[in-house]
Coordinates of C-alpha atoms in Angstrom, one line a residue:
Chain A
M25 CA 145.4 144.4 132.4
S26 CA 145.3 144.4 136.2
Q27 CA 145.6 148.2 136.0
T28 CA 142.5 148.5 133.8
Q29 CA 140.6 146.0 135.9
E30 CA 141.2 148.2 138.9
S31 CA 140.2 151.4 137.0
W32 CA 137.0 150.0 135.7
P33 CA 134.4 150.0 138.4
L34 CA 132.3 146.9 139.3
Y35 CA 128.6 146.7 138.4
E36 CA 126.0 144.4 139.7
V37 CA 123.7 143.0 137.0
F38 CA 120.0 142.2 137.3
V39 CA 118.1 140.4 134.5
R40 CA 114.3 140.0 134.0
A41 CA 113.4 136.9 132.1
R42 CA 109.9 138.0 131.1
R43 CA 107.3 140.5 131.7
G44 CA 105.6 139.6 135.0
L45 CA 108.8 138.3 136.7
N46 CA 111.2 140.2 138.9
H47 CA 114.7 141.4 137.9
V48 CA 117.0 138.8 139.4
H49 CA 120.6 139.3 140.4
V50 CA 122.8 137.3 138.0
G51 CA 126.3 138.4 138.7
S52 CA 128.7 141.3 138.2
I53 CA 130.8 142.8 135.4
H54 CA 133.4 145.5 135.0
A55 CA 132.7 148.6 132.8
A56 CA 134.0 152.1 132.3
D57 CA 130.6 153.7 132.5
D58 CA 126.8 152.9 132.7
E59 CA 126.3 152.5 129.0
M60 CA 129.2 150.1 128.7
A61 CA 127.9 148.2 131.7
L62 CA 124.6 147.6 130.0
R63 CA 126.3 146.3 126.9
H64 CA 128.7 144.1 128.9
A65 CA 125.8 142.7 130.9
R66 CA 124.0 142.0 127.7
D67 CA 127.0 140.2 126.2
V68 CA 127.8 138.2 129.3
F69 CA 124.5 137.4 130.9
T70 CA 121.8 137.2 128.1
R71 CA 123.6 135.0 125.6
R72 CA 121.1 132.2 126.0
N73 CA 117.9 134.0 125.7
E74 CA 117.6 134.6 129.4
G75 CA 116.2 138.1 129.4
V76 CA 114.1 140.9 128.1
S77 CA 115.4 143.7 130.5
I78 CA 118.6 144.5 132.2
W79 CA 119.5 146.7 135.2
A80 CA 123.1 147.5 135.9
V81 CA 124.1 149.4 139.0
R82 CA 127.5 150.4 140.4
S83 CA 128.3 148.0 143.2
D84 CA 129.5 150.8 145.5
L85 CA 126.1 152.4 145.3
I86 CA 124.4 149.4 146.9
A87 CA 123.6 149.7 150.6
A88 CA 124.1 146.1 152.0
S89 CA 123.3 144.7 155.4
S90 CA 126.3 143.7 157.4
P91 CA 127.0 140.0 158.4
G92 CA 127.8 141.4 161.9
E93 CA 124.2 142.6 162.3
K94 CA 122.7 139.3 161.2
D95 CA 121.2 138.4 164.5
A96 CA 119.6 141.8 165.3
F97 CA 118.3 142.1 161.7
F98 CA 116.9 138.6 161.0
A99 CA 116.6 136.4 164.1
P100 CA 113.5 138.2 165.5
S101 CA 111.4 137.0 162.6
G102 CA 112.5 133.4 163.0
D103 CA 109.6 132.4 165.4
K104 CA 106.7 134.3 163.8
V105 CA 105.1 131.8 161.5
Y106 CA 101.8 133.6 161.9
R107 CA 103.1 136.3 159.6
H108 CA 102.7 133.8 156.6
P109 CA 99.5 134.5 154.7
T110 CA 98.3 130.9 155.0
F111 CA 95.2 131.5 157.0
Y112 CA 92.8 132.5 154.2
Q113 CA 91.4 131.2 150.9
I114 CA 93.1 132.3 147.7
P115 CA 90.8 132.9 144.7
D116 CA 91.1 130.3 141.9
T117 CA 91.9 133.0 139.4
V118 CA 95.3 133.9 141.0
P119 CA 97.9 131.4 139.8
H120 CA 101.2 130.3 141.3
M121 CA 100.4 131.1 144.9
Chain B
M13 CA 100.7 137.7 125.6
D14 CA 97.7 139.7 126.9
D15 CA 99.2 143.0 127.9
G16 CA 96.2 143.5 130.3
N17 CA 97.1 140.7 132.6
A18 CA 100.3 140.9 134.6
Y19 CA 100.0 137.3 135.7
D20 CA 100.4 136.0 132.1
G21 CA 104.1 136.2 132.3
L22 CA 104.0 133.6 135.1
V23 CA 101.9 131.0 133.6
E24 CA 103.6 130.1 130.3
A25 CA 103.2 126.4 129.5
D26 CA 106.9 125.6 129.9
P27 CA 107.6 124.9 133.6
D28 CA 111.3 125.3 133.0
A29 CA 110.9 128.8 131.9
R30 CA 112.9 130.4 134.6
W31 CA 115.6 133.0 134.2
A32 CA 118.6 130.7 134.8
F33 CA 118.2 128.8 131.5
G34 CA 116.9 130.8 128.5
T35 CA 114.0 129.2 126.8
G36 CA 111.7 130.0 123.9
F37 CA 114.4 129.5 121.3
H38 CA 113.1 129.4 117.7
D39 CA 114.5 128.2 114.4
T40 CA 114.8 131.1 111.9
L41 CA 114.1 128.9 109.0
A42 CA 111.1 127.0 110.5
G43 CA 108.2 127.2 108.0
V44 CA 110.3 128.9 105.4
D45 CA 109.8 127.6 101.9
D46 CA 113.2 126.2 100.7
A47 CA 112.1 125.8 97.1
L48 CA 114.7 127.3 94.7
P49 CA 113.3 130.4 92.9
P50 CA 112.8 129.5 89.2
S51 CA 114.2 132.7 87.9
V52 CA 117.6 132.0 89.4
D53 CA 120.4 129.9 88.0
R54 CA 121.2 127.2 90.5
A55 CA 125.0 127.3 90.2
Q56 CA 124.9 131.1 90.5
L57 CA 122.7 131.0 93.5
A58 CA 125.1 128.5 95.1
T59 CA 128.1 130.7 94.4
Y60 CA 126.3 133.7 95.8
C61 CA 125.4 131.8 99.0
L62 CA 129.1 130.8 99.3
M63 CA 130.2 134.4 99.0
L64 CA 127.9 135.6 101.8
G65 CA 128.4 132.5 103.9
D66 CA 132.2 132.6 103.5
D67 CA 132.3 136.3 104.5
A68 CA 130.6 135.4 107.8
L69 CA 132.6 132.2 108.4
I70 CA 136.0 133.7 107.9
M71 CA 135.1 136.9 109.9
A72 CA 133.9 134.6 112.7
Q73 CA 137.2 132.7 112.6
R74 CA 139.3 135.8 112.9
L75 CA 137.1 137.1 115.8
T76 CA 137.4 133.8 117.5
Q77 CA 141.2 134.2 117.5
W78 CA 140.6 137.0 120.1
T79 CA 139.4 134.3 122.6
T80 CA 141.9 134.2 125.5
C81 CA 143.7 137.3 124.1
A82 CA 141.2 140.1 124.5
P83 CA 142.0 143.1 126.7
E84 CA 139.1 142.4 129.1
L85 CA 137.0 139.4 129.9
E86 CA 133.9 141.2 129.0
E87 CA 135.3 142.2 125.6
E88 CA 136.3 138.6 125.0
V89 CA 132.8 137.4 125.5
A90 CA 131.4 140.2 123.3
L91 CA 133.8 139.3 120.5
A92 CA 133.0 135.6 120.8
N93 CA 129.3 136.4 120.7
I94 CA 129.7 138.3 117.5
A95 CA 131.7 135.5 116.1
L96 CA 128.9 133.0 117.0
D97 CA 126.3 135.3 115.4
L98 CA 128.3 135.2 112.2
L99 CA 128.8 131.5 112.4
G100 CA 125.1 131.1 112.8
Q101 CA 124.6 133.1 109.6
A102 CA 127.2 131.1 107.7
G103 CA 125.6 127.7 108.5
P104 CA 122.3 128.2 106.6
L105 CA 124.0 130.1 103.8
L106 CA 126.4 127.2 103.1
A107 CA 123.6 124.7 103.5
R108 CA 121.7 126.7 100.9
A109 CA 124.7 126.6 98.6
A110 CA 124.8 122.9 98.9
L111 CA 121.1 122.5 98.2
A112 CA 121.3 124.8 95.1
D113 CA 124.3 123.1 93.6
P114 CA 125.4 119.8 95.3
T115 CA 128.5 119.7 93.1
T116 CA 130.0 122.4 95.2
V117 CA 130.2 120.1 98.2
P118 CA 133.6 118.3 98.6
S119 CA 133.2 114.6 98.6
L120 CA 133.9 112.8 101.9
P121 CA 134.5 109.1 102.7
P122 CA 131.3 107.0 102.3
G123 CA 129.2 107.0 105.4
S124 CA 130.6 110.2 106.7
P125 CA 128.0 112.0 108.9
V126 CA 129.4 115.5 108.1
P127 CA 126.5 117.6 106.9
P128 CA 127.0 119.5 103.6
Q129 CA 127.5 122.9 105.2
D130 CA 130.3 121.5 107.3
A131 CA 131.9 119.8 104.3
L132 CA 131.9 123.2 102.6
A133 CA 133.4 125.0 105.6
F134 CA 136.1 122.4 106.5
F135 CA 136.9 120.5 103.3
R136 CA 137.3 123.1 100.6
D137 CA 140.7 124.4 99.6
P138 CA 141.5 128.1 100.2
R139 CA 141.1 128.9 96.5
Q140 CA 137.5 127.7 96.7
F141 CA 136.5 130.3 99.3
R142 CA 134.6 133.4 98.0
N143 CA 135.0 135.8 101.0
V144 CA 136.1 139.3 100.5
R145 CA 139.7 139.8 101.7
L146 CA 138.7 142.3 104.4
T147 CA 137.5 139.3 106.5
E148 CA 140.8 137.4 106.3
I149 CA 143.5 140.0 107.1
E150 CA 145.4 139.5 110.3
N151 CA 143.7 140.8 113.4
G152 CA 146.4 143.3 114.3
D153 CA 145.8 145.0 117.7
F154 CA 142.4 145.7 119.2
A155 CA 142.2 149.0 117.4
A156 CA 142.7 147.4 114.0
S157 CA 140.2 144.7 114.8
T158 CA 137.7 147.3 115.8
V159 CA 138.1 149.2 112.6
R160 CA 137.8 146.0 110.5
L161 CA 134.6 145.1 112.5
L162 CA 133.2 148.5 112.0
V163 CA 133.8 148.4 108.2
F164 CA 132.6 144.9 107.9
S165 CA 129.4 145.3 109.9
T166 CA 128.5 148.6 108.3
W167 CA 128.8 147.0 104.8
R168 CA 127.1 143.8 105.7
L169 CA 124.2 145.5 107.5
A170 CA 123.5 147.6 104.4
L171 CA 123.7 144.4 102.3
L172 CA 121.4 142.4 104.6
Q173 CA 118.8 145.2 104.8
R174 CA 118.4 144.9 101.0
L175 CA 118.7 141.1 101.0
V176 CA 115.5 140.9 103.1
G177 CA 113.7 141.7 99.9
S178 CA 115.2 138.7 98.1
C179 CA 112.9 136.5 96.0
D180 CA 114.8 133.5 97.6
A181 CA 112.8 132.9 100.8
V182 CA 115.8 131.4 102.6
L183 CA 118.1 134.3 101.8
S184 CA 115.3 136.6 102.9
A185 CA 114.8 134.8 106.2
V186 CA 118.5 134.6 107.0
A187 CA 118.9 138.3 106.3
A188 CA 115.9 139.3 108.4
K189 CA 117.4 137.6 111.4
A190 CA 120.9 138.7 110.7
V191 CA 120.0 142.4 110.4
K192 CA 119.3 142.6 114.2
E193 CA 122.6 140.8 115.0
V194 CA 124.8 142.9 112.7
A195 CA 123.2 146.1 113.9
Y196 CA 124.5 145.3 117.3
H197 CA 128.0 144.4 115.9
R198 CA 128.1 147.7 114.2
D199 CA 127.1 149.5 117.3
Y200 CA 129.7 147.7 119.4
A201 CA 132.5 148.5 116.9
A202 CA 131.4 152.2 116.5
R203 CA 131.4 152.8 120.2
W204 CA 134.9 151.4 120.6
F205 CA 136.0 153.3 117.6
V206 CA 134.9 156.6 119.0
T207 CA 136.0 155.8 122.6
L208 CA 139.5 154.8 121.6
A209 CA 139.9 157.6 119.0
Q210 CA 138.9 160.1 121.7
G211 CA 140.8 158.4 124.5
T212 CA 144.5 158.7 125.2
Q213 CA 147.2 159.8 122.8
E214 CA 148.3 156.2 122.4
S215 CA 144.8 154.8 121.8
R216 CA 144.1 157.6 119.2
R217 CA 147.4 156.8 117.5
R218 CA 146.5 153.1 117.3
M219 CA 143.1 153.8 116.0
A220 CA 144.5 156.0 113.2
S221 CA 147.0 153.3 112.2
G222 CA 144.2 150.7 112.3
L223 CA 142.3 152.8 109.9
E224 CA 145.3 153.0 107.6
A225 CA 145.8 149.2 107.8
V226 CA 142.2 148.3 107.0
W227 CA 141.3 150.9 104.5
P228 CA 143.0 149.4 101.4
Y229 CA 140.5 146.5 101.7
V230 CA 137.4 148.7 101.6
Q231 CA 137.2 149.2 97.8
E232 CA 136.8 145.5 97.1
L233 CA 133.6 145.4 99.1
F234 CA 131.8 147.4 96.4
V235 CA 133.2 145.7 93.3
A236 CA 130.4 143.6 91.9
H237 CA 131.2 140.1 90.7
R238 CA 129.4 138.8 87.7
V239 CA 127.3 136.4 89.9
E240 CA 126.3 139.3 92.2
L241 CA 125.1 141.4 89.3
D242 CA 123.1 138.5 87.7
L243 CA 121.5 137.6 91.1
A244 CA 120.6 141.3 91.6
V245 CA 118.9 141.4 88.2
A246 CA 117.1 138.2 89.1
G247 CA 115.8 139.8 92.3
A248 CA 117.6 137.3 94.6
G249 CA 120.8 139.2 95.4
V250 CA 122.2 142.7 96.0
D251 CA 124.6 144.7 93.8
P252 CA 127.3 145.7 96.2
A253 CA 128.0 148.9 94.3
K254 CA 124.6 150.1 95.5
L255 CA 125.8 149.9 99.1
R256 CA 128.5 152.5 98.8
A257 CA 126.3 155.6 99.7
D258 CA 124.9 154.0 102.8
F259 CA 128.4 152.8 103.9
D260 CA 130.0 156.2 103.3
Q261 CA 127.3 158.0 105.3
V262 CA 127.6 155.8 108.4
I263 CA 131.4 155.8 108.3
A264 CA 131.4 159.6 107.9
T265 CA 129.1 159.9 111.0
V266 CA 131.3 157.7 113.1
C267 CA 134.5 159.3 111.9
A268 CA 133.1 162.8 112.7
A269 CA 132.3 161.7 116.3
A270 CA 135.8 160.2 116.5
E271 CA 137.4 163.3 114.8
L272 CA 139.4 160.9 112.6
H273 CA 139.4 161.0 108.8
P274 CA 139.5 157.8 106.7
P275 CA 142.3 157.8 104.1
P276 CA 141.3 158.4 100.5
T277 CA 139.9 155.3 98.9
A278 CA 141.9 153.8 96.1
S279 CA 140.2 154.3 92.8
A280 CA 140.1 150.6 91.9
A281 CA 140.4 147.5 93.9
A282 CA 142.9 144.9 93.0
T283 CA 141.2 142.3 90.8
P284 CA 140.6 139.4 90.7
G285 CA 139.7 139.5 94.4
G286 CA 138.4 137.3 97.2
R287 CA 135.1 136.8 95.3
D288 CA 137.1 135.0 92.6
G289 CA 139.0 132.8 95.1
V290 CA 142.1 135.0 95.1
H291 CA 143.2 135.5 98.7
S292 CA 146.0 137.1 100.7
A293 CA 149.1 135.2 101.9
A294 CA 147.7 134.9 105.5
F295 CA 144.5 133.1 104.3
A296 CA 145.9 129.6 103.7
E297 CA 147.2 129.6 107.3
L298 CA 143.9 130.7 108.6
V299 CA 142.0 128.0 106.7
T300 CA 144.4 125.3 107.7
E301 CA 143.9 126.1 111.3
M302 CA 140.2 126.3 111.0
Q303 CA 139.9 123.0 109.2
S304 CA 142.6 121.0 111.1
V305 CA 140.3 119.2 113.5
A306 CA 137.6 118.4 111.0
R307 CA 140.1 117.1 108.4
A308 CA 141.8 114.9 110.9
H309 CA 138.4 113.2 111.5
P310 CA 136.5 113.2 108.2
C311 CA 134.0 110.7 109.7
G312 CA 133.6 112.5 113.0
R313 CA 130.3 113.3 114.5
W314 CA 130.1 116.6 116.3

């Protein structure tokens, strides 16, 4: 079993609950290929009516920021509250803002 | 939903409708007329519902035995999902049997809260089960289980597709929902069948021997019981003999992709069979295990 676990690559799974929402990362699964990854994702992560769309992507294909670069990447935005769009009126017809 | 407004997806009435917990569940039988069709004999309808319900129930029980034993965690969840789908089909079918003919329901101690469909599942003796024997044979290895699931879901899908046209509104509604489920089960099994047949020498050998082990139980699937024939004539049921062409076509397609050949089918199935309550030696053990907890607590509330 451990041998096959090693030979099946890891996939990250993103599920969209409904049209209009984003795909959200829900977890990861192992699969032999892309087609199997979609099916495993369906079986593991949409059992409770959670989704209408699935993305599965090989984990090793994701470029991720490094924890070592955290300060240089994210600290500079920590004191710039004026970048929030809170200084103008939102039309009544735009919900959930 | 208005397809023209992308915001609509965000403003559904249910504030809990976020991805983490699925919502929007619906009851398949909501609004379905449960009146018994006048053209159908009640006792026969009950027997027919037991046949279809027991097929699903026993297949679910065998699939559940893979839990903690499957080759991969993801496959374990997949098999458990399939089992749960089938259990969900068995419930309303057994309830329908109980409604059509209450005398089929085993009697329980006074005041027992066990609903009739559970009484049928957990308090009947093995001889009273009407499932085809294909569903009850031992799991064998993953290859044999895959072949059995392929055969079962190919046959059941062909049956359900016709049952949607039943004059019994409940049977029709159960079938309409189940068609989508069993289509996925068939796809799951067919993919593994082809993958393993075309995999390593060892996986191909196992798949071929799984085919040998399961095939003797195929012929029984197409032997019509008296009740099935009468229900088919009354417009409520399906004559299983009519499913053979569809079944053969699907199996031939999958086998061609796998480059495996099913063994020749025996000319006649052993009768009487599972539809008459005659089961294999392994069946009593399966039923005993399935029923052990419920029988230990006949007044239990679950």
